[in-house]
Coordinates of C-alpha atoms in Angstrom, one line a residue:
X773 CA 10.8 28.0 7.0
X774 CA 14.5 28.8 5.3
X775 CA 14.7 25.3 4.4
X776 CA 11.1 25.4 2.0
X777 CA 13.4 27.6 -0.1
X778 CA 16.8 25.9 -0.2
X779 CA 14.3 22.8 -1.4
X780 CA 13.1 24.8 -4.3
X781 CA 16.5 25.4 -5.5
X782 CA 17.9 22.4 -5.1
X783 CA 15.2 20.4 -6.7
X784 CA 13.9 19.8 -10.1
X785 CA 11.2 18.0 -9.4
X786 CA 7.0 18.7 -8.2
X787 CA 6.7 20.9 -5.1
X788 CA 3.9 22.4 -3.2
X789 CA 3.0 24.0 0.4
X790 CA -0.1 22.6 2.3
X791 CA -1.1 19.9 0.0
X792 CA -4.6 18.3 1.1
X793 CA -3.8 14.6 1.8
X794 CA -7.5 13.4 1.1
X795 CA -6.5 14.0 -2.1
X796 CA -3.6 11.4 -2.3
X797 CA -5.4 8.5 -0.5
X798 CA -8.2 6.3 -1.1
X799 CA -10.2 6.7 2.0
X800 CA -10.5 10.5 0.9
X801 CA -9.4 11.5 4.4
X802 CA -6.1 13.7 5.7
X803 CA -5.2 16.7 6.7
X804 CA -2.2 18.6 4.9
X805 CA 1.3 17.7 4.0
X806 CA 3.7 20.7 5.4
X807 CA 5.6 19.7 1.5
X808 CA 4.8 17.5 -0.8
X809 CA 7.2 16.6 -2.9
X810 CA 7.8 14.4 -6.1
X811 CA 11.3 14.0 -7.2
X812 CA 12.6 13.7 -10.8
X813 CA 15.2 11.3 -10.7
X814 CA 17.3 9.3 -8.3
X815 CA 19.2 12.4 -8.1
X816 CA 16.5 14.7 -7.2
X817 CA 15.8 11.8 -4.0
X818 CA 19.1 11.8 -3.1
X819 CA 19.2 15.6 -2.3
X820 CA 15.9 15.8 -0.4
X821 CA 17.4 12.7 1.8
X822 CA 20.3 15.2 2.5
X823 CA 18.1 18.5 3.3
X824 CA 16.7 16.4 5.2
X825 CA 19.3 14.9 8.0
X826 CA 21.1 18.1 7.7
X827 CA 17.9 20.3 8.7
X828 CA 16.0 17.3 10.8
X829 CA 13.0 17.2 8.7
X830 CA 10.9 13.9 9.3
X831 CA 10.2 12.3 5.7
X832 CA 7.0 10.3 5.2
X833 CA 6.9 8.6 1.8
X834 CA 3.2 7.9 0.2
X835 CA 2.1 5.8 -2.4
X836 CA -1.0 5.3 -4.4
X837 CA -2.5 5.7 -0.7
X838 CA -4.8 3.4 -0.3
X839 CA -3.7 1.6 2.5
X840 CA -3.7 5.2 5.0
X841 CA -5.3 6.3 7.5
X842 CA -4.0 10.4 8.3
X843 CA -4.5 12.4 10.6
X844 CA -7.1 15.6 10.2
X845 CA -3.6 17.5 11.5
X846 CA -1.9 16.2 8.3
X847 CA 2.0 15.3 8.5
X848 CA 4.8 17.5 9.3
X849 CA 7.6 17.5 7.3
X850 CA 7.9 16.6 3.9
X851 CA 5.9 14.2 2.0
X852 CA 7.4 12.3 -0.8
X853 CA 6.1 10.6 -3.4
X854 CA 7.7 8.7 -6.4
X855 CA 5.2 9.8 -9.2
X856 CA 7.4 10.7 -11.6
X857 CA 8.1 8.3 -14.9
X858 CA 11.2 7.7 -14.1
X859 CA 10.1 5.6 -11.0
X860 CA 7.5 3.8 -13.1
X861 CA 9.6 2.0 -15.5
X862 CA 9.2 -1.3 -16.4
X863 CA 11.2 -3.7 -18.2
X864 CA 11.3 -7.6 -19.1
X865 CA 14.1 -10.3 -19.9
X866 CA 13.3 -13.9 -19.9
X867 CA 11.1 -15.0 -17.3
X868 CA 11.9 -11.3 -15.5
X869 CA 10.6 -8.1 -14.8
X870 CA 12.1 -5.1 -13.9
X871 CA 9.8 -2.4 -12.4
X872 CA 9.8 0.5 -11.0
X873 CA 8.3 1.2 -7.3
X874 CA 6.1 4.1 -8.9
X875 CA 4.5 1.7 -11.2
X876 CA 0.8 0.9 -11.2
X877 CA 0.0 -2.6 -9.7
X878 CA -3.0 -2.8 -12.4
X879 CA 0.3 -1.6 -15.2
X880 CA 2.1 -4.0 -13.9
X881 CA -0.3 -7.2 -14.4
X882 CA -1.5 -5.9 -18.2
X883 CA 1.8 -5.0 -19.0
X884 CA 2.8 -8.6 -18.1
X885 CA -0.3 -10.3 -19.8
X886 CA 1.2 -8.6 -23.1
X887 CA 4.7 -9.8 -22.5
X888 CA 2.9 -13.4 -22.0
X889 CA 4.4 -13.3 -18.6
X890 CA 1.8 -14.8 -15.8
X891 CA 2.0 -14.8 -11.8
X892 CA 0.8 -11.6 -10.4
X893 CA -2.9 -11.6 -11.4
X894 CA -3.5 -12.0 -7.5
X895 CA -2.7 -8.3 -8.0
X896 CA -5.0 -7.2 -10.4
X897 CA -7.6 -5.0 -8.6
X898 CA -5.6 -3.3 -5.9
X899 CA -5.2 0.3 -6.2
X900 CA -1.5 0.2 -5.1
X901 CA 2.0 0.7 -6.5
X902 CA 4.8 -2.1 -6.5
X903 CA 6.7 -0.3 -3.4
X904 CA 3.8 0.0 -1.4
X905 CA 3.0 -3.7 -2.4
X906 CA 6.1 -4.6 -1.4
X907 CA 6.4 -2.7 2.0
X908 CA 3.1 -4.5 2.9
X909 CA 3.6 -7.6 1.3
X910 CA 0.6 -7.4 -0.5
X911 CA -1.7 -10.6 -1.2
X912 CA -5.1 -12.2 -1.6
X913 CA -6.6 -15.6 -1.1
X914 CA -5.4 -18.4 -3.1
X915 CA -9.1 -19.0 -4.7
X916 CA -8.4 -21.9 -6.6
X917 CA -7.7 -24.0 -3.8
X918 CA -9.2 -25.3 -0.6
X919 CA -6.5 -25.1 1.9
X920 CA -6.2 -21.7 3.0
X921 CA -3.1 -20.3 1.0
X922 CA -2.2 -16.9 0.2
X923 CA -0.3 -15.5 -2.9
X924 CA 1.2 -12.6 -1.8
X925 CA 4.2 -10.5 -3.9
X926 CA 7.2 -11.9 -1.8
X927 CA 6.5 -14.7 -3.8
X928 CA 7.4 -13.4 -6.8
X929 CA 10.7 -11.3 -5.5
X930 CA 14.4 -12.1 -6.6
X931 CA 15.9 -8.6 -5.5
X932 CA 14.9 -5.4 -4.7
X933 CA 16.9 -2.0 -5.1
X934 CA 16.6 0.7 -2.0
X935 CA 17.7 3.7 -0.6
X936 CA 18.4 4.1 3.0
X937 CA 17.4 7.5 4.6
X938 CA 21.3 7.6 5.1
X939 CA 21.2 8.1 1.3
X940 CA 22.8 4.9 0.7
X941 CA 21.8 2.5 -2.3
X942 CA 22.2 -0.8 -2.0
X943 CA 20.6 -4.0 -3.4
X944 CA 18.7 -6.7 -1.2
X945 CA 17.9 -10.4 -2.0
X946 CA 14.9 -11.8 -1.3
X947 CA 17.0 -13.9 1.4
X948 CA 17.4 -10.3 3.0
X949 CA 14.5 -9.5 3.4
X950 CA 11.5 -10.2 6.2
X951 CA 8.6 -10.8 5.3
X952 CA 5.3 -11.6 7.2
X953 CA 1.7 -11.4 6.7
X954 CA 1.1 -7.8 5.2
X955 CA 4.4 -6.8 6.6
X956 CA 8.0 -6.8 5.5
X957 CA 11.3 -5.0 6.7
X958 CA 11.7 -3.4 3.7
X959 CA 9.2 -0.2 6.0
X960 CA 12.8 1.3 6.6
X961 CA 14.0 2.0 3.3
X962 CA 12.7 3.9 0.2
X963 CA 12.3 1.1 -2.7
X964 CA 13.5 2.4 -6.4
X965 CA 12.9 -1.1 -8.4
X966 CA 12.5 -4.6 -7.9
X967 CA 13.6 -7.6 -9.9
X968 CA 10.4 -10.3 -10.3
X969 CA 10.5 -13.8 -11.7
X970 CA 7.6 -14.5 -13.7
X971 CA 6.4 -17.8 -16.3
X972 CA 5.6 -17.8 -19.2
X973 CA 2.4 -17.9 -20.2
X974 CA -0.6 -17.5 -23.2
X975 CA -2.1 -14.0 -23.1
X976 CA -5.7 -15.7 -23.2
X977 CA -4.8 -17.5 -20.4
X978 CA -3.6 -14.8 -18.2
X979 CA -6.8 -12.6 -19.3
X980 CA -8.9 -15.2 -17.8
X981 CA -6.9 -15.9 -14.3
X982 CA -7.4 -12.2 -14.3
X983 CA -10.8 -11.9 -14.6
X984 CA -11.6 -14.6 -12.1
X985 CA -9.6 -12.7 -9.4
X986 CA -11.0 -9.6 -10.1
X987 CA -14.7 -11.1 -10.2
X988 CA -14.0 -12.7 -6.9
X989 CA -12.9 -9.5 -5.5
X990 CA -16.2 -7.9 -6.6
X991 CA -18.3 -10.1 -5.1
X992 CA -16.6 -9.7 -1.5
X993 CA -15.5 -6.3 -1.6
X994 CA -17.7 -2.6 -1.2
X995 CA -16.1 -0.7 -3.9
X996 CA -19.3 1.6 -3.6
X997 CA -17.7 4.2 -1.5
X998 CA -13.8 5.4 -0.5
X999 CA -12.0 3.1 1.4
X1000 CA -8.6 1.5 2.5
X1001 CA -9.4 -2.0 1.5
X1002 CA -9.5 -4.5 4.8
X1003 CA -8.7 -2.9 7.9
X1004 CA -8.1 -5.1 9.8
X1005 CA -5.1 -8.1 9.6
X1006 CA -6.9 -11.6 10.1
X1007 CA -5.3 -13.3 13.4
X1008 CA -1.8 -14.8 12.7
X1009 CA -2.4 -18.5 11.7
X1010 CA -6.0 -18.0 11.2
X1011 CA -6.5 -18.0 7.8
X1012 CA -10.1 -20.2 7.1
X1013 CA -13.1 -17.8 6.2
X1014 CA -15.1 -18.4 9.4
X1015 CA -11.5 -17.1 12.0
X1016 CA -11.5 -14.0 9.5
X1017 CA -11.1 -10.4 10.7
X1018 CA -14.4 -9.6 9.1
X1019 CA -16.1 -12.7 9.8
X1020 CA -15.7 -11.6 14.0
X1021 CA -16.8 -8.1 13.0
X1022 CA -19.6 -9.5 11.4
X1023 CA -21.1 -11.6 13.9
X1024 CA -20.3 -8.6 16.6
X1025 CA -23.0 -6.8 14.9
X1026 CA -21.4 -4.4 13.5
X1027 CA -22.0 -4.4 9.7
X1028 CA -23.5 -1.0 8.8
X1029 CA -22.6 0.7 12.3
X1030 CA -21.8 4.6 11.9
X1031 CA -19.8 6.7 13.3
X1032 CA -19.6 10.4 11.8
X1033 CA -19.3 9.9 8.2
X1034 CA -17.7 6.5 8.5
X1035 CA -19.4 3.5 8.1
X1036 CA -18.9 -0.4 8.6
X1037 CA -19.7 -2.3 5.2
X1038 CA -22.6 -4.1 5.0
X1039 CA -20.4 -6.3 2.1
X1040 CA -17.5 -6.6 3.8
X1041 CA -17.4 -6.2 7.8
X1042 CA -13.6 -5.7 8.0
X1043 CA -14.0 -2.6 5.3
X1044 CA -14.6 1.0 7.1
X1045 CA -16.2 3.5 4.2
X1046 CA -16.1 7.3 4.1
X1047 CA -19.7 7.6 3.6
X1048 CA -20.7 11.0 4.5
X1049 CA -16.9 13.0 4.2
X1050 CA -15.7 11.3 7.2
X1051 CA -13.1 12.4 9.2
X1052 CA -9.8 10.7 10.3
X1053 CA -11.0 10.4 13.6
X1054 CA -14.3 9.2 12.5
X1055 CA -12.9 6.2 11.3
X1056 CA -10.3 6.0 14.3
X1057 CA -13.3 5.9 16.5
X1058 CA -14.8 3.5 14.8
X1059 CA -11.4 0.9 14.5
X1060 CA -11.6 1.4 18.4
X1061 CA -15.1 0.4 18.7
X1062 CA -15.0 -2.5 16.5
X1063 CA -11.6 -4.0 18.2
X1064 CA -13.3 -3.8 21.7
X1065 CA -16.6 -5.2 20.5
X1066 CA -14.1 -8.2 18.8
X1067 CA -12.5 -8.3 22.0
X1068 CA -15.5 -8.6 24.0
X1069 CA -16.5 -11.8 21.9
X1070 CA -14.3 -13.7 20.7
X1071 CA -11.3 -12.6 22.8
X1072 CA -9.2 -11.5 19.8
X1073 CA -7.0 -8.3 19.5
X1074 CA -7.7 -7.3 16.1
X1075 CA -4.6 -5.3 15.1
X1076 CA -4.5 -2.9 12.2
X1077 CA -3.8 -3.8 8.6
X1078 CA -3.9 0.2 7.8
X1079 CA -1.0 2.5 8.7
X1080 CA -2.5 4.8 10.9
X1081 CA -0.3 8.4 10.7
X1082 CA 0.0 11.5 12.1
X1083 CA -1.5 12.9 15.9
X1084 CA -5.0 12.7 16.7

C-alpha cells in the first residue's frame, strides 16, 4: 500500500506491519493490526488523523486492552495507540489532577496516594488507562455501603481534552458529556487528558482504602488466567448481587463450561478465560451460549460489557 510509506515519512513516532494483537490485549486473543502505530506527540496524531481522511483508512484506537475482544482476522487499517510519555503525563494543583489518557490507572492511584490526593482507589486493580477508563466509564461496587452504589470515574471528571477524527481539539465539560453505566459519548473522539478533582487526604489512609478494594477484588475475581474482566453489563437498574450478570450465569450452570480454549470461571461466572490459547471465536461462541442459556431462564438479554471488534 503507497500510503504505509507516506506514514513512515510523515511520522516520528513507533510503527510496524502485521502486529499480533494478542499481544496488546488482556485476553491474549487477536489477529493482526494492518499498522500499528504509536504517535510521539500531539503533532505526530494530528498527521495520522489527516493520512487518514485523505486516503480513507479506518482508525481503531487501543488501550491497555483489556476490555477487547478481536477478531482472529485482526483489524484493517491502522491501529493507534497512545504509549508514548508524552500521553502519560500527570500533573497536580490543589485538589486537581491533570493526566494524561496514556497513563496507567494503577500510576494514576499511587501517584495520587503520594500527592495525598484520595478518590480514585475504586480504580486500583484495573489493568486500564485513564482514556479507556473514561470511554467506558469505568467503576466498581461501592463496598462500604449496603445500598447498591457504584463509584465509577465520571465522578471524578471536571473536563476532558479530545481530538475529533476531523482533527479538531476541543475541550469538553463534564456537563458535555454522556455518561451511562460502562458507557459514555466520549467513544467518538480520541482523549489527550483529563482534568480530575480529587480531596485531600493522609497517605496512610489512602494505602488502606486501597488495599481493601484491591482485597475485595481478589476475592471475587479469577485473575488465574487471561481475561477481559466481566463480560457481561449487569441489567440496567439491577444492581443487588443476586440480579447480577454473573449471578444468572451462575445459576444457568455454566461456571466452568468450555468451549475451545475458553472457559467460564468457576470464581466469577460473568468472567470468560483463555485457558488453553483460545481463539476469538472461541470465546464469541461461548458469549452466545451463555446469553441464550440467560435468556432461557431468567428472560434477560445479557448485552456485552466487552467491545467485540473486527469480522468473525
Amino acid at each position: 500500500m503507497n500510503w504505509h510509506k507516506e506514514l513512515i515519512r510523515i511520522v516520528k513516532g513507533k510503527v510496524k506491519f502485521n502486529e499480533p494483537l494478542f499481544k496488546h490485549t488482556t485476553l491474549r486473543v487477536g489477529g493482526c493490526a494492518d499498522v500499528w502505530f504509536e504517535p510521539k506527540d500531539l503533532l505526530d496524531l494530528a498527521r495520522v488523523l489527516k493520512l487518514s481522511r485523505e486516503k480513507k483508512i479506518p482508525i481503531f484506537i487501543i488501550g491497555a486492552g483489556s476490555n477487547l475482544l478481536i477478531s482472529d482476522n485482526g483489524i484493517k487499517g491502522i491501529v493507534l495507540k497512545l504509549a508514548s510519555p508524552f500521553f502519560a503525563t500527570i500533573k497536580f494543583k490543589e485538589n486537581y489532577a491533570f493526566v494524561g489518557a496514556g497513563l496507567n490507572l494503577n500510576k494514576l492511584v499511587n501517584l495520587a496516594k503520594e500527592n495525598n490526593l484520595s478518590g480514585c482507589e475504586f480504580l486500583a486493580g484495573i489493568p486500564g488507562t485513564l482514556g479507556g477508563a473514561l470511554v467506558m466509564n469505568a467503576g466498581v461496587k461501592d463496598i462500604f455501603s449496603k445500598n447498591g452504589r457504584y463509584f465509577s470515574i465520571a465522578d471524578l471528571l471536571k473536563e476532558v481534552k479530545v481530538l475529533g477524527l476531523d482533527g479538531k481539539l476541543k475541550t469538553l465539560k463534564k456537563r458535555d458529556i454522556r455518561f451511562g453505566y460502562r458507557s459514555s459519548s466520549l467513544s467518538k473522539f480520541i482523549i489527550i487528558c483529563a482534568k480530575l478533582e480529587l480531596k485531600p487526604m493522609s497517605k496512610e489512609t489512602i494505602s488502606s482504602l486501597t488495599r481493601k478494594f484491591i482485597s475485595y477484588k481478589s476475592k471475587i475475581q479469577d485473575l488465574k488466567s487471561p481475561s477481559a474482566g466481566c463480560v457481561f453489563k449487569n441489567p440496567i437498574n439491577s444492581f443487588k448481587e443476586t440480579n447480577s450478570a454473573g449471578k444468572m450465569i451462575d445459576a444457568s450452570g455454566l461456571k466452568g463450561k468450555e468451549i475451545g480454549g475458553a472457559c467460564v470461571s468457576k470464581i466469577h461466572a460473568n468472567f470468560i478465560l483463555n485457558k488453553h490459547r483460545a481463539k476469538a471465536k472461541d470465546i464469541l461462541k461461548l458469549m452466545h451460549l451463555i446469553k441464550n442459556r440467560v435468556k432461557q431462564r431468567f428472560n434477560v438479554s445479557l448485552v456485552p460489557e466487552i467491545k467485540i471488534v473486527g469480522k468473525f
